[in-house]
Short mmCIF file of C-alpha atoms in Angstrom, two decimals:
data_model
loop_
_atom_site.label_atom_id
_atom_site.label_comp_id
_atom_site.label_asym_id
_atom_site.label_seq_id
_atom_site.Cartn_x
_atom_site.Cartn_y
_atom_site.Cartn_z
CA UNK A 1 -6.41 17.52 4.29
CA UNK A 2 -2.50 16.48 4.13
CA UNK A 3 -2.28 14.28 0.92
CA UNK A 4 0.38 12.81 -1.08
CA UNK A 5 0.26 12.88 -4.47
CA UNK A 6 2.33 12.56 -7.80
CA UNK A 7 3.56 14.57 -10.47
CA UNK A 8 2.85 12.89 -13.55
CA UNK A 9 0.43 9.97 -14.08
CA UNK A 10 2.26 7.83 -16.82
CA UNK A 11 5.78 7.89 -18.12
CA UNK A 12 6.93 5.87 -20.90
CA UNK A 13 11.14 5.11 -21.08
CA UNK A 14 13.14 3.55 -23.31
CA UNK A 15 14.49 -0.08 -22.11
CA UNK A 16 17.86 0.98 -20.93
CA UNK A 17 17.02 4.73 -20.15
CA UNK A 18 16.97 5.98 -16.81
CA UNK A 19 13.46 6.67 -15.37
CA UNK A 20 12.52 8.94 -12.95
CA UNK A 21 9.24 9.14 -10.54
CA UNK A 22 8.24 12.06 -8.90
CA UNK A 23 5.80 12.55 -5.58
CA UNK A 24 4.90 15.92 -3.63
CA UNK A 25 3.66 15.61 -0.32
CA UNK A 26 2.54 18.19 1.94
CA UNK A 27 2.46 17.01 5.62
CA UNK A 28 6.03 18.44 6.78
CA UNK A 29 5.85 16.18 9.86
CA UNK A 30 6.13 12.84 7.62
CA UNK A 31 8.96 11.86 8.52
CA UNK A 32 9.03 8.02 6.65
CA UNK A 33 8.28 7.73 2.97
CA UNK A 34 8.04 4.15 1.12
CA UNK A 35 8.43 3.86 -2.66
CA UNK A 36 5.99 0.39 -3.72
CA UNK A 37 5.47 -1.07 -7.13
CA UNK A 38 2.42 -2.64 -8.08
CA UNK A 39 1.76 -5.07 -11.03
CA UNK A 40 -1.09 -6.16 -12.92
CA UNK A 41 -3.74 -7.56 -10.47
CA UNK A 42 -0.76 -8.11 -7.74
CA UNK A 43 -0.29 -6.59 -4.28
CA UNK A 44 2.20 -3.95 -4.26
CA UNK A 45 5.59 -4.67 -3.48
CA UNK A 46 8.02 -2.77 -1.50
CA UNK A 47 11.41 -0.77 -3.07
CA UNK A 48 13.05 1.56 -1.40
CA UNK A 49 12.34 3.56 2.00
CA UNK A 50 13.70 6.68 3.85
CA UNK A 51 13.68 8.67 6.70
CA UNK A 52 13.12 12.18 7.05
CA UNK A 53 16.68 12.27 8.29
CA UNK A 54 18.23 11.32 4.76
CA UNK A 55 18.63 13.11 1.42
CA UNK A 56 19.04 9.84 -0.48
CA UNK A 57 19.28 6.55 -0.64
CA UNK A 58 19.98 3.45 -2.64
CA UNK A 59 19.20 0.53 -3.44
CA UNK A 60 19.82 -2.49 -6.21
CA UNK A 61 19.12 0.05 -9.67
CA UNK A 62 17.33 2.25 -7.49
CA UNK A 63 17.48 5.62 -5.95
CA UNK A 64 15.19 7.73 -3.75
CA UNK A 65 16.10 11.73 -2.96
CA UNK A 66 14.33 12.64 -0.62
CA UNK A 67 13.99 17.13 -1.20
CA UNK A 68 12.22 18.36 2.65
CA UNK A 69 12.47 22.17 1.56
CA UNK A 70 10.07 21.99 -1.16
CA UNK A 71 8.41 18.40 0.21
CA UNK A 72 9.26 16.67 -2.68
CA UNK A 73 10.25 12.67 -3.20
CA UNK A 74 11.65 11.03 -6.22
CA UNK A 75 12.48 7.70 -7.46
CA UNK A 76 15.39 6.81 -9.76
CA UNK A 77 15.16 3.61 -11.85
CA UNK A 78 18.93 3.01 -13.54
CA UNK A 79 18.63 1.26 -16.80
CA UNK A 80 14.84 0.57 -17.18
CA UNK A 81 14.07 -2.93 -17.88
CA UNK A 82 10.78 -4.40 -19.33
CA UNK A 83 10.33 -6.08 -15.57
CA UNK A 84 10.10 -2.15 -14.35
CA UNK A 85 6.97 -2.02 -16.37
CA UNK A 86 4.18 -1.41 -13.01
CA UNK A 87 2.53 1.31 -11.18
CA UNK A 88 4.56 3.06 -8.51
CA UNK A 89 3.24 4.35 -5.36
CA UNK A 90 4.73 6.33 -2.98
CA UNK A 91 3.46 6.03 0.31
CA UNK A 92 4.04 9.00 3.61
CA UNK A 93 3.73 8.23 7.42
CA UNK A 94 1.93 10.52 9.63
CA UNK A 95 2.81 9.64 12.79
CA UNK A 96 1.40 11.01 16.13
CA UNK A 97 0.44 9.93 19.68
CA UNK A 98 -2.00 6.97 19.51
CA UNK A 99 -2.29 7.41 15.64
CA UNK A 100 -1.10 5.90 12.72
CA UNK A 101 -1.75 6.38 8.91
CA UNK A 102 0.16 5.06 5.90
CA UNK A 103 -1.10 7.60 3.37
CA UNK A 104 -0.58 6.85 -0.44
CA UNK A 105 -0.33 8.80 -3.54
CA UNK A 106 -2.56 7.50 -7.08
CA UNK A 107 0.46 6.03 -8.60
CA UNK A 108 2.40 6.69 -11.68
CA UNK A 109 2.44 3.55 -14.35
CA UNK A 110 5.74 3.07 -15.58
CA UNK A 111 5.93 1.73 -19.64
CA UNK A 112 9.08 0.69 -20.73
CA UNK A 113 9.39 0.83 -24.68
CA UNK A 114 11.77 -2.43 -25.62
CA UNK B 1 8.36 -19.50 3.02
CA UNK B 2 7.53 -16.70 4.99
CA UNK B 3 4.94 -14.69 3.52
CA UNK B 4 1.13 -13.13 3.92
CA UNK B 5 -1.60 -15.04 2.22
CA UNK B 6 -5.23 -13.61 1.21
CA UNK B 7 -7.90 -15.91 -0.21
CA UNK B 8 -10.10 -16.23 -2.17
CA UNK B 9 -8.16 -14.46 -5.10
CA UNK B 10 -11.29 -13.31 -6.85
CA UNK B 11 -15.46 -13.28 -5.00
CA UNK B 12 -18.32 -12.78 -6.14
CA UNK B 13 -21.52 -11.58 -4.32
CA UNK B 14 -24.92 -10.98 -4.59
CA UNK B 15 -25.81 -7.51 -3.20
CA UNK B 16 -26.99 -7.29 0.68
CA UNK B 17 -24.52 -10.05 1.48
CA UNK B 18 -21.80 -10.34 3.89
CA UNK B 19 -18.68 -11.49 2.82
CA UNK B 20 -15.48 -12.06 4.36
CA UNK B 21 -11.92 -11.92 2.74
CA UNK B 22 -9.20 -13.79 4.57
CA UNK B 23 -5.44 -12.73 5.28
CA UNK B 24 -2.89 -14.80 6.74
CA UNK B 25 0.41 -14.17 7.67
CA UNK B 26 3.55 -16.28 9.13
CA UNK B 27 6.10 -13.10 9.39
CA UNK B 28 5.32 -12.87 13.24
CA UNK B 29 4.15 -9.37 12.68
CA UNK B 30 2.64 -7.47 15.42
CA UNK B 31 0.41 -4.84 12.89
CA UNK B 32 -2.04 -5.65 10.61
CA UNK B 33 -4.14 -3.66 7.12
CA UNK B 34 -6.47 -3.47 5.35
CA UNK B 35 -6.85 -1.52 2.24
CA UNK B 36 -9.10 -1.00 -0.78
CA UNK B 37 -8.18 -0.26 -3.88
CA UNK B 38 -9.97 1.03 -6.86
CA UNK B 39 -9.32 1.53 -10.59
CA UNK B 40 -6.90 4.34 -10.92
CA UNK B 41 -6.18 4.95 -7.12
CA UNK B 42 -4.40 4.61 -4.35
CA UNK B 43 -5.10 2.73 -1.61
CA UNK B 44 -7.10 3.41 0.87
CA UNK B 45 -6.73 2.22 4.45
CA UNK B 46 -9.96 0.37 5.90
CA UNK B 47 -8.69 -1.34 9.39
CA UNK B 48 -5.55 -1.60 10.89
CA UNK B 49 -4.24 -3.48 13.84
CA UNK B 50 -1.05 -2.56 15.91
CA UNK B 51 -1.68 -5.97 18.19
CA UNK B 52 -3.75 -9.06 18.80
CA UNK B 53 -7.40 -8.16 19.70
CA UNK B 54 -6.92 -4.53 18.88
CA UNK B 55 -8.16 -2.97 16.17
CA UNK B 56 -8.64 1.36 14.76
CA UNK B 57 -10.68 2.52 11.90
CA UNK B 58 -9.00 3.77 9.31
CA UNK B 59 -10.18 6.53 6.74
CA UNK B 60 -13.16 4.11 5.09
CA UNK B 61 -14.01 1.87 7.83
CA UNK B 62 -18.07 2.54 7.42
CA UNK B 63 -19.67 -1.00 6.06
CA UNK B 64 -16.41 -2.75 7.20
CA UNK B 65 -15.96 -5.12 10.34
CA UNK B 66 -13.07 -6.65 11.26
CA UNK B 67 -11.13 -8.66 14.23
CA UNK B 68 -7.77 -10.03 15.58
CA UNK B 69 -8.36 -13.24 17.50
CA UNK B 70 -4.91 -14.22 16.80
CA UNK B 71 -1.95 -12.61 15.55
CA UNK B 72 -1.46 -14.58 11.71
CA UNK B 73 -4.76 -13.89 11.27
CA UNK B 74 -7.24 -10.48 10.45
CA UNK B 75 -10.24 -11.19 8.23
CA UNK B 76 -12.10 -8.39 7.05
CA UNK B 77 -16.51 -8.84 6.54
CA UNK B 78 -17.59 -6.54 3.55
CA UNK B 79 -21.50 -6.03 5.51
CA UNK B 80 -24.51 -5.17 3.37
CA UNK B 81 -23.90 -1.82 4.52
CA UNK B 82 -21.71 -1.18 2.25
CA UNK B 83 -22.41 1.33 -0.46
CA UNK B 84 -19.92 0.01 -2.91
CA UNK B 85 -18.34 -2.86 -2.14
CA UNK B 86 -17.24 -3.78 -5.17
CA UNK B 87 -12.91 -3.30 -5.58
CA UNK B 88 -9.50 -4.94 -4.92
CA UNK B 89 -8.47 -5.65 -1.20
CA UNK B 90 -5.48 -5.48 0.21
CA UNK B 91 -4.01 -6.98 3.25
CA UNK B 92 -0.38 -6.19 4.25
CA UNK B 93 1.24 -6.79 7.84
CA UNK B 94 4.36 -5.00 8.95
CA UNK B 95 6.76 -5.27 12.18
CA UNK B 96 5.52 -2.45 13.72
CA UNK B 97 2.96 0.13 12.97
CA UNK B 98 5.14 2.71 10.89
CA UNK B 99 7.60 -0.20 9.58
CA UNK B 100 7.67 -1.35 6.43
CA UNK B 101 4.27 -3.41 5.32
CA UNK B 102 4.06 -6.63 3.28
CA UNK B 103 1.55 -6.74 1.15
CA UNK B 104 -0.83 -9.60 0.15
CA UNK B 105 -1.72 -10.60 -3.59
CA UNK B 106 -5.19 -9.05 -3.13
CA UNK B 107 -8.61 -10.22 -3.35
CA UNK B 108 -10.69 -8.66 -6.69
CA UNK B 109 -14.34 -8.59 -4.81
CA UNK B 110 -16.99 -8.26 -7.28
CA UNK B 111 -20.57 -7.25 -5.79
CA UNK B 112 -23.07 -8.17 -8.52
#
């Protein structure tokens, strides 16, 4: 079935590098996609959304581009802190008459080196 | 402060017992989830509810009950039916369905 899911599992940055999350999806009718983070043994918390309508957005250190030719999200983290250090989920809406279904990928845990 | 509230943090069961997690919330949101989560995972969506005494099955929903008496409030019961109960549970509440959800802290259910 449709499924999002993420490019790379773990990623270890540099405190004060740039990191950068990737996510394919493959429903081409999402048209909402959520960016969470998730600490240790907490409930995930939201970043950054956009609609299918937008390319990119930002927010406070963060960035989301948002590719809809080859179905492909990404989340930009300026100057990684040790507070970035968390799983990051992104999340794609498939909406529909009567329906609704938040679907999420595995996550990618985010280590930043200090 | 406004916020969404699960208790108890962390439960512990015996096996072929119901148990049921709580979730509160004081956003004035009209939708309501739940979700499990387990090591390594996503989450998965158990229940949702898009208004008070409505309810939908999600994609896991088998050995789950839930209701919506009121709209702060949508406790889930883990039943005995259940295969494998054990896992973190998440409750989040958004706006609208499709708006952006609020998640809990999670309760760690442990089903020894």
């Amino acid at each position: 079935g449709e499924s999002v899911g993420l490019h790379l599992p773990t990623l270890s940055v540099q405190e004060g590098d740039n990191s950068i999350i990737n996510c394919a999806y493959s429903n081409s009718a999402s048209d909402y996609f959520i960016w969470y983070k998730q600490e240790s043994g907490k409930g995930p918390q939201f970043i950054i959304d956009i609609r299918s309508n937008m390319d990119k957005r930002q927010g406070q250190r963060v960035t989301v581009l948002l590719n809809k030719t080859v179905k492909h999200l990404s989340l930009q983290i300026a100057a990684t802190q040790p507070g970035d250090s968390a799983v990051y989920f992104c999340a794609e809406t498939l909406r529909g008459a009567g329906s609704y279904q938040l679907t999420f990928g595995k996550g990618t845990k985010l280590s930043v080196i200090p | 402060d406004g916020g969404i509230t699960q208790s108890p943090k962390y439960l512990f069961r015996k096996e072929g017992q119901n148990v049921t997690l709580s979730c509160e919330q004081n956003l004035n949101h009209d939708a309501m989830y739940w979700y499990r989560q387990d090591p390594g995972q996503g989450l998965r969506l158990i229940y949702y509810s898009q208004i008070v005494n409505d309810f939908q099955k999600g994609d896991i929903a088998e050995g789950y009950s839930v209701s919506r008496e009121k709209k702060e409030s949508f406790p889930l019961t883990v039943t005995s039916a259940q295969k494998n109960p054990t896992a973190f549970y998440l409750c989040a509440s958004s706006r609208g369905l499709a708006d952006e959800q609020f998640f809990g802290p999670g309760t760690r259910l442990t089903v020894l």
